[in-house]
XYZ file of C-alpha atoms in Angstrom:
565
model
C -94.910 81.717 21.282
C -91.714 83.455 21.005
C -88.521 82.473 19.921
C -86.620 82.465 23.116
C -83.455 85.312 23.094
C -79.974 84.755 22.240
C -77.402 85.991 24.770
C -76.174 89.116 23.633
C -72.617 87.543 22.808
C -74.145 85.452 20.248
C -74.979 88.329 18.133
C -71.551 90.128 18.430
C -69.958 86.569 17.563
C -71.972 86.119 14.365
C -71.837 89.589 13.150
C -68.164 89.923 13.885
C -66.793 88.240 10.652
C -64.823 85.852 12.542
C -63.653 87.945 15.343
C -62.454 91.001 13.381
C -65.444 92.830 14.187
C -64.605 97.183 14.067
C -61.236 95.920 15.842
C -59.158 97.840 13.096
C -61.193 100.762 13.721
C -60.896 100.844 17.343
C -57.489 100.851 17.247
C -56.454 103.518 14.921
C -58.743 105.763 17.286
C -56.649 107.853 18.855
C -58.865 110.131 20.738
C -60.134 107.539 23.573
C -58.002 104.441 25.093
C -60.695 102.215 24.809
C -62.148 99.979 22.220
C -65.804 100.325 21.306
C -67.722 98.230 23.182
C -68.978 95.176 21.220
C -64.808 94.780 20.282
C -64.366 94.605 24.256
C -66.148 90.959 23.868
C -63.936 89.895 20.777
C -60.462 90.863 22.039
C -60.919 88.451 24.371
C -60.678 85.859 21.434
C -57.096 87.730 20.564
C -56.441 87.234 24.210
C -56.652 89.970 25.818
C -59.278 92.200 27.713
C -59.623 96.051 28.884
C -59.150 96.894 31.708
C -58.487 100.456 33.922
C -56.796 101.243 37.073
C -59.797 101.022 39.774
C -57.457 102.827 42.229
C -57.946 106.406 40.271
C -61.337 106.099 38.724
C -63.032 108.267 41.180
C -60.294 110.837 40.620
C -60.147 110.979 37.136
C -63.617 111.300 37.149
C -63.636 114.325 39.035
C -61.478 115.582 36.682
C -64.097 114.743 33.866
C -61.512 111.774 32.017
C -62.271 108.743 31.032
C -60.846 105.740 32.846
C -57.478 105.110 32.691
C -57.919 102.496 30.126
C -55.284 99.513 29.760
C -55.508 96.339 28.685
C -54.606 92.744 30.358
C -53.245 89.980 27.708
C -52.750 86.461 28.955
C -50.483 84.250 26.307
C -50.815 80.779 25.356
C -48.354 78.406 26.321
C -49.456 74.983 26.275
C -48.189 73.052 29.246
C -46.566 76.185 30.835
C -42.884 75.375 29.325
C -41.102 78.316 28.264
C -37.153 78.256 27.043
C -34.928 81.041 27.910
C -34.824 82.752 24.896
C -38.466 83.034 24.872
C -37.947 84.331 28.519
C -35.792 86.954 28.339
C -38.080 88.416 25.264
C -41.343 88.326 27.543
C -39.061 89.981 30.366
C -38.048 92.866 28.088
C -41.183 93.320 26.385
C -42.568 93.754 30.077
C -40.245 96.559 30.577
C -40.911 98.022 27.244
C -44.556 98.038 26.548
C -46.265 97.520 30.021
C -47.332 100.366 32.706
C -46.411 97.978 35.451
C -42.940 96.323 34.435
C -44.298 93.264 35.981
C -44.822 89.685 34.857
C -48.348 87.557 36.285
C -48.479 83.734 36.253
C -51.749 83.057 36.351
C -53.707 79.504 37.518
C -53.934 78.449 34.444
C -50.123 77.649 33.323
C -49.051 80.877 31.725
C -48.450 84.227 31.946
C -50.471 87.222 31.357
C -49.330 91.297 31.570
C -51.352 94.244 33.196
C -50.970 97.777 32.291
C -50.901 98.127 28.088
C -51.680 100.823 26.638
C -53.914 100.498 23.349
C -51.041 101.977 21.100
C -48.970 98.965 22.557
C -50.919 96.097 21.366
C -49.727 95.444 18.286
C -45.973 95.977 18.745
C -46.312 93.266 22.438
C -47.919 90.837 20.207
C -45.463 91.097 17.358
C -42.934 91.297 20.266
C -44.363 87.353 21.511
C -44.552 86.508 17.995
C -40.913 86.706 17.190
C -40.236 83.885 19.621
C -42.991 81.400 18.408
C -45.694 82.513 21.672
C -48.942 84.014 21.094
C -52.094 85.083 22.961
C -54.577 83.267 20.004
C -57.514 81.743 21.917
C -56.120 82.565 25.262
C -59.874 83.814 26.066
C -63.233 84.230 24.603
C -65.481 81.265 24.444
C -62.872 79.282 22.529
C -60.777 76.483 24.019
C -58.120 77.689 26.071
C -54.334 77.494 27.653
C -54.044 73.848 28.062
C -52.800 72.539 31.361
C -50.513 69.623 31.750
C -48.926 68.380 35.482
C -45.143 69.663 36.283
C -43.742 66.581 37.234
C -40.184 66.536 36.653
C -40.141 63.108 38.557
C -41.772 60.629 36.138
C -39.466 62.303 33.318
C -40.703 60.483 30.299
C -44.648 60.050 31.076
C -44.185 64.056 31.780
C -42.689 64.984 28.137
C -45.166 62.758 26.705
C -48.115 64.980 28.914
C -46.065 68.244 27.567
C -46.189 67.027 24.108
C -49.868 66.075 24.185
C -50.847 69.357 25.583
C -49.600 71.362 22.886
C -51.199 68.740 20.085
C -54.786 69.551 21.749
C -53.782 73.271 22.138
C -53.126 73.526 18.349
C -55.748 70.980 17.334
C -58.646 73.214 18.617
C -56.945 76.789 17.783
C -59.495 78.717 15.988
C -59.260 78.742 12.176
C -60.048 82.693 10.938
C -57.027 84.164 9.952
C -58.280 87.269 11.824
C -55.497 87.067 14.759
C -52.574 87.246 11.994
C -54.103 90.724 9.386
C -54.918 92.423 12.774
C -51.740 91.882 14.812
C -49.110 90.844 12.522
C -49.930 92.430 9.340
C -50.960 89.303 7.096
C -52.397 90.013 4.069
C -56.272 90.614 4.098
C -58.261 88.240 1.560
C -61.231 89.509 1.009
C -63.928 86.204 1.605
C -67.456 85.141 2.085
C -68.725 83.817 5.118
C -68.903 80.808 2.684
C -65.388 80.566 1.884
C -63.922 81.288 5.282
C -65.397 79.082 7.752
C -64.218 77.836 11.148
C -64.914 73.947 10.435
C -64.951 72.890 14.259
C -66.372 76.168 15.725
C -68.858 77.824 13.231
C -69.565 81.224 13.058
C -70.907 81.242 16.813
C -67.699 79.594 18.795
C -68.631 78.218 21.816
C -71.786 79.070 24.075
C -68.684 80.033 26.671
C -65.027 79.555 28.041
C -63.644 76.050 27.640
C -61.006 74.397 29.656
C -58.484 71.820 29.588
C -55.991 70.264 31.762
C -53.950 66.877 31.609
C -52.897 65.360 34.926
C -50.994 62.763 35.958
C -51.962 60.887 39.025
C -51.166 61.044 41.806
C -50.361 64.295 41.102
C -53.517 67.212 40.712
C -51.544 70.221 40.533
C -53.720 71.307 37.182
C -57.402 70.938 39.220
C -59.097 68.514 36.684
C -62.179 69.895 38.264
C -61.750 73.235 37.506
C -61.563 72.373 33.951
C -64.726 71.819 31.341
C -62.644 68.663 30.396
C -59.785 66.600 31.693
C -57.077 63.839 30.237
C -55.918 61.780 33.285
C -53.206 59.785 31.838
C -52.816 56.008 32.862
C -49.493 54.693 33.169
C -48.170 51.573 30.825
C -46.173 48.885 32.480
C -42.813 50.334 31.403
C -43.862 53.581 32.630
C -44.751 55.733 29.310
C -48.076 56.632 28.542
C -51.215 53.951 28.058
C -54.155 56.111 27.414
C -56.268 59.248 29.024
C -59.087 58.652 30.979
C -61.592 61.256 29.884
C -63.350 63.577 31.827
C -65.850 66.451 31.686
C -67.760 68.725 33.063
C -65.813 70.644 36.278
C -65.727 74.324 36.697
C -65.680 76.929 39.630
C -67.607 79.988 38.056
C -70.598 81.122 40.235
C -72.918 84.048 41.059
C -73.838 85.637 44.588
C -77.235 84.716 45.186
C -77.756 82.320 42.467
C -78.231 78.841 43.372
C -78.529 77.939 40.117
C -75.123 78.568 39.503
C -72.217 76.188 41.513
C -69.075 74.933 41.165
C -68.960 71.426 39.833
C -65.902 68.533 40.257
C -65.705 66.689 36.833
C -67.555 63.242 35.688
C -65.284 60.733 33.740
C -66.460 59.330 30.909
C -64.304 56.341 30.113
C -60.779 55.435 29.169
C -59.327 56.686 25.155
C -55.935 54.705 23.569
C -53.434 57.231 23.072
C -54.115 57.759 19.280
C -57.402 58.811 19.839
C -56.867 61.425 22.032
C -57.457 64.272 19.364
C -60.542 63.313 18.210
C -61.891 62.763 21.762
C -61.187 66.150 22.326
C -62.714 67.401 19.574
C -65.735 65.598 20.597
C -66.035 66.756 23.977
C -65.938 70.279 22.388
C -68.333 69.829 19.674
C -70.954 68.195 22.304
C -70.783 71.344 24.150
C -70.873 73.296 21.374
C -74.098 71.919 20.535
C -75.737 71.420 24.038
C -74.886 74.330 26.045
C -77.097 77.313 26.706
C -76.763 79.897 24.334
C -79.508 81.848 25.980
C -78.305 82.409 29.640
C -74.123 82.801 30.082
C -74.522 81.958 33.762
C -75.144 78.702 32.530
C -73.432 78.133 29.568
C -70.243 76.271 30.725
C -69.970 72.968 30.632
C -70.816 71.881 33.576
C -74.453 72.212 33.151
C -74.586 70.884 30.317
C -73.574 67.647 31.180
C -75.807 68.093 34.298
C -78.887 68.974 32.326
C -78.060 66.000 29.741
C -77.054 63.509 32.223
C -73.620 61.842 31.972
C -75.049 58.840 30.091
C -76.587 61.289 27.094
C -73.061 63.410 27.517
C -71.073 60.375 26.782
C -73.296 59.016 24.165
C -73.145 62.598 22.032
C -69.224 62.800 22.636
C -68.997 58.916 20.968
C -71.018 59.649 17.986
C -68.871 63.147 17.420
C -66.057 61.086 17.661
C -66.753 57.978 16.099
C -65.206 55.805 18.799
C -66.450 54.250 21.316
C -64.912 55.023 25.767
C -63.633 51.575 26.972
C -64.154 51.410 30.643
C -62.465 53.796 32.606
C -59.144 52.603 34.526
C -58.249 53.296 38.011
C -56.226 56.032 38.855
C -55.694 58.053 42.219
C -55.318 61.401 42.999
C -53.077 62.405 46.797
C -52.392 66.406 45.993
C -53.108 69.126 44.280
C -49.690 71.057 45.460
C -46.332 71.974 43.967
C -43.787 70.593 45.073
C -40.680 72.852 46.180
C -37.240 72.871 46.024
C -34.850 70.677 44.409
C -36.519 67.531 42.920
C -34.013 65.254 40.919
C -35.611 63.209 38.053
C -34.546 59.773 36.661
C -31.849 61.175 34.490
C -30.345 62.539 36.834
C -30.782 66.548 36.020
C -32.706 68.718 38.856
C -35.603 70.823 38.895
C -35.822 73.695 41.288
C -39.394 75.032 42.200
C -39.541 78.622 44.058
C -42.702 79.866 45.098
C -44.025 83.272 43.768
C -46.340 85.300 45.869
C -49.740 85.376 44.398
C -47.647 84.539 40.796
C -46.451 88.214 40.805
C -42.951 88.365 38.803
C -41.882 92.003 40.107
C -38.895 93.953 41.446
C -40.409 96.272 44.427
C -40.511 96.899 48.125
C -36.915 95.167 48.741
C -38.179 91.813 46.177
C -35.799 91.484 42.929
C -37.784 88.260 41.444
C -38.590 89.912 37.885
C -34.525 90.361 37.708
C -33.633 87.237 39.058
C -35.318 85.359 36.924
C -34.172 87.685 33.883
C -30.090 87.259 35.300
C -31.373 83.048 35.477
C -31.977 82.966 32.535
C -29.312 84.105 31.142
C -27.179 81.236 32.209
C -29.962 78.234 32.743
C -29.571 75.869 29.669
C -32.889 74.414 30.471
C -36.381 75.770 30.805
C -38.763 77.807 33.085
C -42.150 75.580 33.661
C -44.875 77.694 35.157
C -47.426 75.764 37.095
C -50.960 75.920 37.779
C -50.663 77.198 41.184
C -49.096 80.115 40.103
C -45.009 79.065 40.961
C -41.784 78.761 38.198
C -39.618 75.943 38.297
C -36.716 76.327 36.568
C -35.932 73.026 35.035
C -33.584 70.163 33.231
C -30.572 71.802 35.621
C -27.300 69.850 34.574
C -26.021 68.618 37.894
C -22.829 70.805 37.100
C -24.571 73.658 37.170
C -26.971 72.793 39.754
C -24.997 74.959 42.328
C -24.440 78.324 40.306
C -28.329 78.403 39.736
C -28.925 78.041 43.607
C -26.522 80.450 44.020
C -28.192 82.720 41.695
C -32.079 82.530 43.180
C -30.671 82.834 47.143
C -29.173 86.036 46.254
C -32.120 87.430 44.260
C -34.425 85.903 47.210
C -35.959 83.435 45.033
C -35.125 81.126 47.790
C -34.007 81.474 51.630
C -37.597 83.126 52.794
C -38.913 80.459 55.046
C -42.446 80.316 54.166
C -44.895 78.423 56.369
C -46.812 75.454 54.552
C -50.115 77.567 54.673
C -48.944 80.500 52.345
C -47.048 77.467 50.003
C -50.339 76.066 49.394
C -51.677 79.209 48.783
C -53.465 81.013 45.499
C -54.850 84.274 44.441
C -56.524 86.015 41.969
C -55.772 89.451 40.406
C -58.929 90.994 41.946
C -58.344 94.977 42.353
C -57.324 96.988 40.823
C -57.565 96.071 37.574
C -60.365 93.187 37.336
C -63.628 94.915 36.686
C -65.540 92.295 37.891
C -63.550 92.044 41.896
C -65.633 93.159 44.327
C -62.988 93.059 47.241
C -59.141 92.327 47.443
C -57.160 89.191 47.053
C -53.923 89.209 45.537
C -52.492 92.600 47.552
C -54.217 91.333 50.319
C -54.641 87.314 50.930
C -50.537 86.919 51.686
C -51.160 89.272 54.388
C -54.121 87.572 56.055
C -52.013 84.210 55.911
C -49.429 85.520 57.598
C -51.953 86.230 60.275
C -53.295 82.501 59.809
C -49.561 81.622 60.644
C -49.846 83.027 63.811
C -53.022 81.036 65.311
C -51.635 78.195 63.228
C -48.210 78.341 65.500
C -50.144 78.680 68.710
C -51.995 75.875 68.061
C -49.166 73.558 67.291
C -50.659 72.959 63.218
C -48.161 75.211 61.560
C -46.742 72.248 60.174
C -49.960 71.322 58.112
C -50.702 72.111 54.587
C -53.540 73.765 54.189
C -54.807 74.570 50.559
C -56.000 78.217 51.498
C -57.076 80.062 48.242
C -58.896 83.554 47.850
C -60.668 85.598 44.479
C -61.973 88.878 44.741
C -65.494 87.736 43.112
C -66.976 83.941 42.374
C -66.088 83.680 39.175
C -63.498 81.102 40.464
C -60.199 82.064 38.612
C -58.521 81.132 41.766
C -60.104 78.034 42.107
C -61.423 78.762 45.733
C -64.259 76.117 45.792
C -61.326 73.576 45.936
C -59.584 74.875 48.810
C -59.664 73.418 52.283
C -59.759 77.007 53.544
C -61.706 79.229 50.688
C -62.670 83.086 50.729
C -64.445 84.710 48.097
C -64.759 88.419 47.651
C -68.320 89.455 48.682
C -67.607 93.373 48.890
C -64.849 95.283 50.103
C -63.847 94.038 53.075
C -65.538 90.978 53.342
C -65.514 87.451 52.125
C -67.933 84.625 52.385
C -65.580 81.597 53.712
C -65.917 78.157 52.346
C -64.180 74.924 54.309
C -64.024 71.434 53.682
C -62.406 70.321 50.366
C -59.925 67.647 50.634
C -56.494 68.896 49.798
C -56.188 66.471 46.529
C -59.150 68.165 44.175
C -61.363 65.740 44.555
C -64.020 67.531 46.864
C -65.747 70.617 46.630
C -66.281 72.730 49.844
C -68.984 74.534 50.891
C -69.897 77.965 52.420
C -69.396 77.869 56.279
C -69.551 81.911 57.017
C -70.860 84.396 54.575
C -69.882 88.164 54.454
C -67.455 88.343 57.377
C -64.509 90.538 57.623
C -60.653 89.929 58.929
C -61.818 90.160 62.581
C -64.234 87.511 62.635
C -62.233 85.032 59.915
C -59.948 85.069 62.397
C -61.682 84.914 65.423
C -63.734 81.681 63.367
C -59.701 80.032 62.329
C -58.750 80.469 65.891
C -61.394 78.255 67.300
C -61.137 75.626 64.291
C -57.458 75.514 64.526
C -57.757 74.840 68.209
C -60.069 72.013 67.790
C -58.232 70.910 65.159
C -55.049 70.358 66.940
C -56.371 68.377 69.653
C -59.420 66.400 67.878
C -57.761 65.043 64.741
C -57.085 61.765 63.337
C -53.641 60.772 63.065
C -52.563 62.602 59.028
C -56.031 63.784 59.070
C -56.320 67.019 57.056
C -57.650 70.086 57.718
C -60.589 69.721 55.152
C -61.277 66.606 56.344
C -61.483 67.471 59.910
C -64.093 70.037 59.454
C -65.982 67.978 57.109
C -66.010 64.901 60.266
C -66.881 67.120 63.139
C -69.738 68.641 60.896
C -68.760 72.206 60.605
C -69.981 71.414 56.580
C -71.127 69.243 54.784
C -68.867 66.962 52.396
C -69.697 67.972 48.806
C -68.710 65.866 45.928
C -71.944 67.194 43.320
C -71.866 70.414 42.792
C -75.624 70.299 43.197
C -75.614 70.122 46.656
C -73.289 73.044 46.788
C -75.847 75.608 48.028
C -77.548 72.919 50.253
């Protein structure tokens, strides 16, 4: 019998000599913008991936030229917190080295930028690297951005969540010095593969993209289930930080058509003391690292691989990687998975001001001045900026003093003042066209407009009070994190959307397909009747997801199994 087939990324990762690969090459050729093709799969390990502008391809092809090829690079920022020096550097560099002069936050706590050109690479990622950021292992099948909560409330269990986000971030970097020669000119040693190894990832990485978050209950503003593994952090008695529970296997990635393929919510293994938080990590990565499918990439997350092992065998593999032993898992409870907006003071008595950013887009267009704003902000804040994982800024640590002067300043660069209906607060969306090669319809130029539609049968039905997580991508890949949303669309062509209903509004629940391939006219017409029976059949602080879920418009859906059922 035959030896079964490797994915095809396998090969590129082995051959690459530790993600160098003809990268060098690529870029000193000047006669195309692209990179040759098998280097498309290993800039993603440097953090970045090609892209062109969907909008013209037709038209350039007519006029027999390539696409217009750019390239998208997402940094790393551990936690989301980013000072004001650091700021104003990623604001100019924007300006500088970027088609689009525009800033993204993206759902998973940091920033990425749309529109370089392959001559501007090097001199953006020197730019980041002059004010300690980078874009190392901010994709590829590598452990990514980690995600910790935004909770400026329980001050000292938050810095405590910061601080452990960036020890995981660095304590699974990859170890090739390959990001450093190509980008910032480090010295090339020439090595063996058996000199230069990567001790914790080997020569083939991971089977795929790994992801990690650290919440803090009640709060769920990072999804734990969106993430391949999860710290939930347990409270001591004098309010610092016991211990993580431990979780694994969530994830949103599917295909069209595939029922093999499903979002999954996350299974918690036990309970980890604070010091061994590290090597837990580790272990969680190193079991999927060994376990998941290396054959088929539309399984390869973690998610099925603690399926297919079972969560007994999962947790048995992580222990011995580890060489500690879960206790029992400790209670904890999760009530939202929002941001919370506006002024929030903390214990010490310094506020923390989160605006909302439509679909994360930091821009100055069409009458907005938020890319400014923020740049004029900063110039004055003596705090930080803290990007969350639903796409929004807050700018943080403001001295009561100067609480007033920094309202000031984001009501007259419209930061705030917009009233903004709970609905499109709670909303997220994904890049999607025209720059994501894999969108098949719209969502970021297009879901704030549908939601101000929602608004509308909302208000007539007396419900446009409720928050409604309402979240759309333009393909089910899941960067959006639709398949948690009480109100989910996902990009099925242009046009049209299958619509999912019925998670819970904390993360907790999945939801499930309720109309497939419909366009605005009938997601509408489908709201306006839901909405109506919503407002006079619920429960007193029933939710939205809930509601459906009761009167059996789906099914509730807490294994991602029974997704497609």
């Amino acid at each position: 019998m035959s030896e079964k087939k490797l994915a095809a990324n396998e090969y590129i990762k082995v051959n690459s000599n530790y993600l160098r690969g003809t990268l060098e090459e690529s870029l000193a050729n000047q006669v195309t913008g692209a990179v040759a093709d098998d280097d498309t799969q290993l800039t993603k390990f440097h953090g970045f991936y090609m892209q062109d502008d969907r909008d013209i391809r037709n038209e350039r092809k007519k006029q027999k030229l390539e696409p217009k090829h750019t390239f998208m690079l997402r940094a790393r920022v551990p936690g989301g917190v980013i000072d004001m020096q650091q700021w104003l550097a990623i604001d100019e560099i924007a300006h500088d080295l970027t088609d689009y002069n525009s800033i993204r936050l993206t759902t998973r706590q940091t920033f990425q930028y749309h529109g370089i050109l392959k001559r501007n690479l090097k001199p953006l990622i020197k730019g980041l690297y002059q004010v300690k950021l980078d874009s190392i292992a901010a994709c590829g099948d590598v452990n990514r951005n980690v995600m910790a909560t935004t909770n400026p409330i329980q001050t000292q269990l938050q810095k405590e969540v910061h601080e452990w986000s960036v020890k995981i971030s660095e304590h699974l970097l990859p170890k090739t010095r390959a990001y450093y020669e190509l980008w910032l000119d480090e010295e090339k040693v020439e090595v063996g593969a058996d000199v230069e190894q990567e001790p914790v990832y080997g020569r083939t990485y991971l089977p795929r993209k790994f992801k990690i978050a650290v919440a803090v209950p009640p709060y769920n503003d990072v999804d734990i289930s969106a993430n391949d593994l999860s710290f939930i952090a347990i409270e001591d008695e004098n309010g610092g930080l016991a211990g993580f529970n431990v979780a694994a296997g969530g994830g949103m990635g599917s295909t069209h058509g595939d029922v093999n393929t499903y979002p999954q919510l996350t299974r918690v293994l036990g309970f980890c003391k604070v010091e061994d938080t590290l090597a837990f990590a580790q272990a969680v990565m190193l079991t999927q690292r060994d376990n998941g499918n290396r054959y088929d990439r539309k399984r390869a997350r973690t998610k099925y691989t603690v399926d297919d092992m079972g969560v007994d065998a999962f947790r048995a593999a992580t222990e011995v990687h580890a060489g500690i032993k879960f206790e029992p898992a400790r209670p904890y409870e999760f009530t939202s998975q929002a941001d919370r907006f506006g002024w929030v003071e903390d214990i010490n008595g310094n506020w923390h001001l989160t605006v909302f950013l439509e679909a994360g887009r930091i821009v100055d267009d069409e009458g907005r001045t938020v890319k400014t704003g923020l740049r004029e902000i900063a110039k004055v804040h003596k705090g930080e900026y803290r990007m969350t994982a639903n796409q929004n800024i807050m700018i943080a640590n403001v001295a009561p003093a100067d609480k007033a002067e920094i309202e000031g300043m984001a009501r007259k660069f419209g930061l705030l003042g917009k009233v903004l209906s709970p609905i499109m607060l709670n909303s997220i969306a994904c890049v999607a066209l025209p720059t994501c090669a894999l969108a098949m319809a719209e969502s970021e130029r297009y879901l704030p407009r549908l939601i101000e539609k929602i608004d509308v049968l909302a208000q007539k039905h007396n419900v446009g009070d409720q928050e409604i997580v309402t979240r759309m991508t333009g393909c089910p890949n899941g960067c959006g994190r639709p398949f948690l949303a009480e109100i989910g669309f996902v990009g099925k062509g242009p046009g049209k959307y299958n619509m999912y209903l019925g998670a819970d509004g904390k993360g907790t629940r999945l939801n499930q397909m309720y109309k497939e391939n419909i366009g605005e006219e009938e997601i509408l017409t489908e709201l306006d009747g839901l909405l109506g029976r919503y407002s006079k059949e619920r429960e007193s602080n029933e939710r939205f997801g809930d509601f459906v879920v009761r009167i059996g418009a789906v099914k509730a859906v807490y294994d991602g199994r029974e997704f497609h059922a």
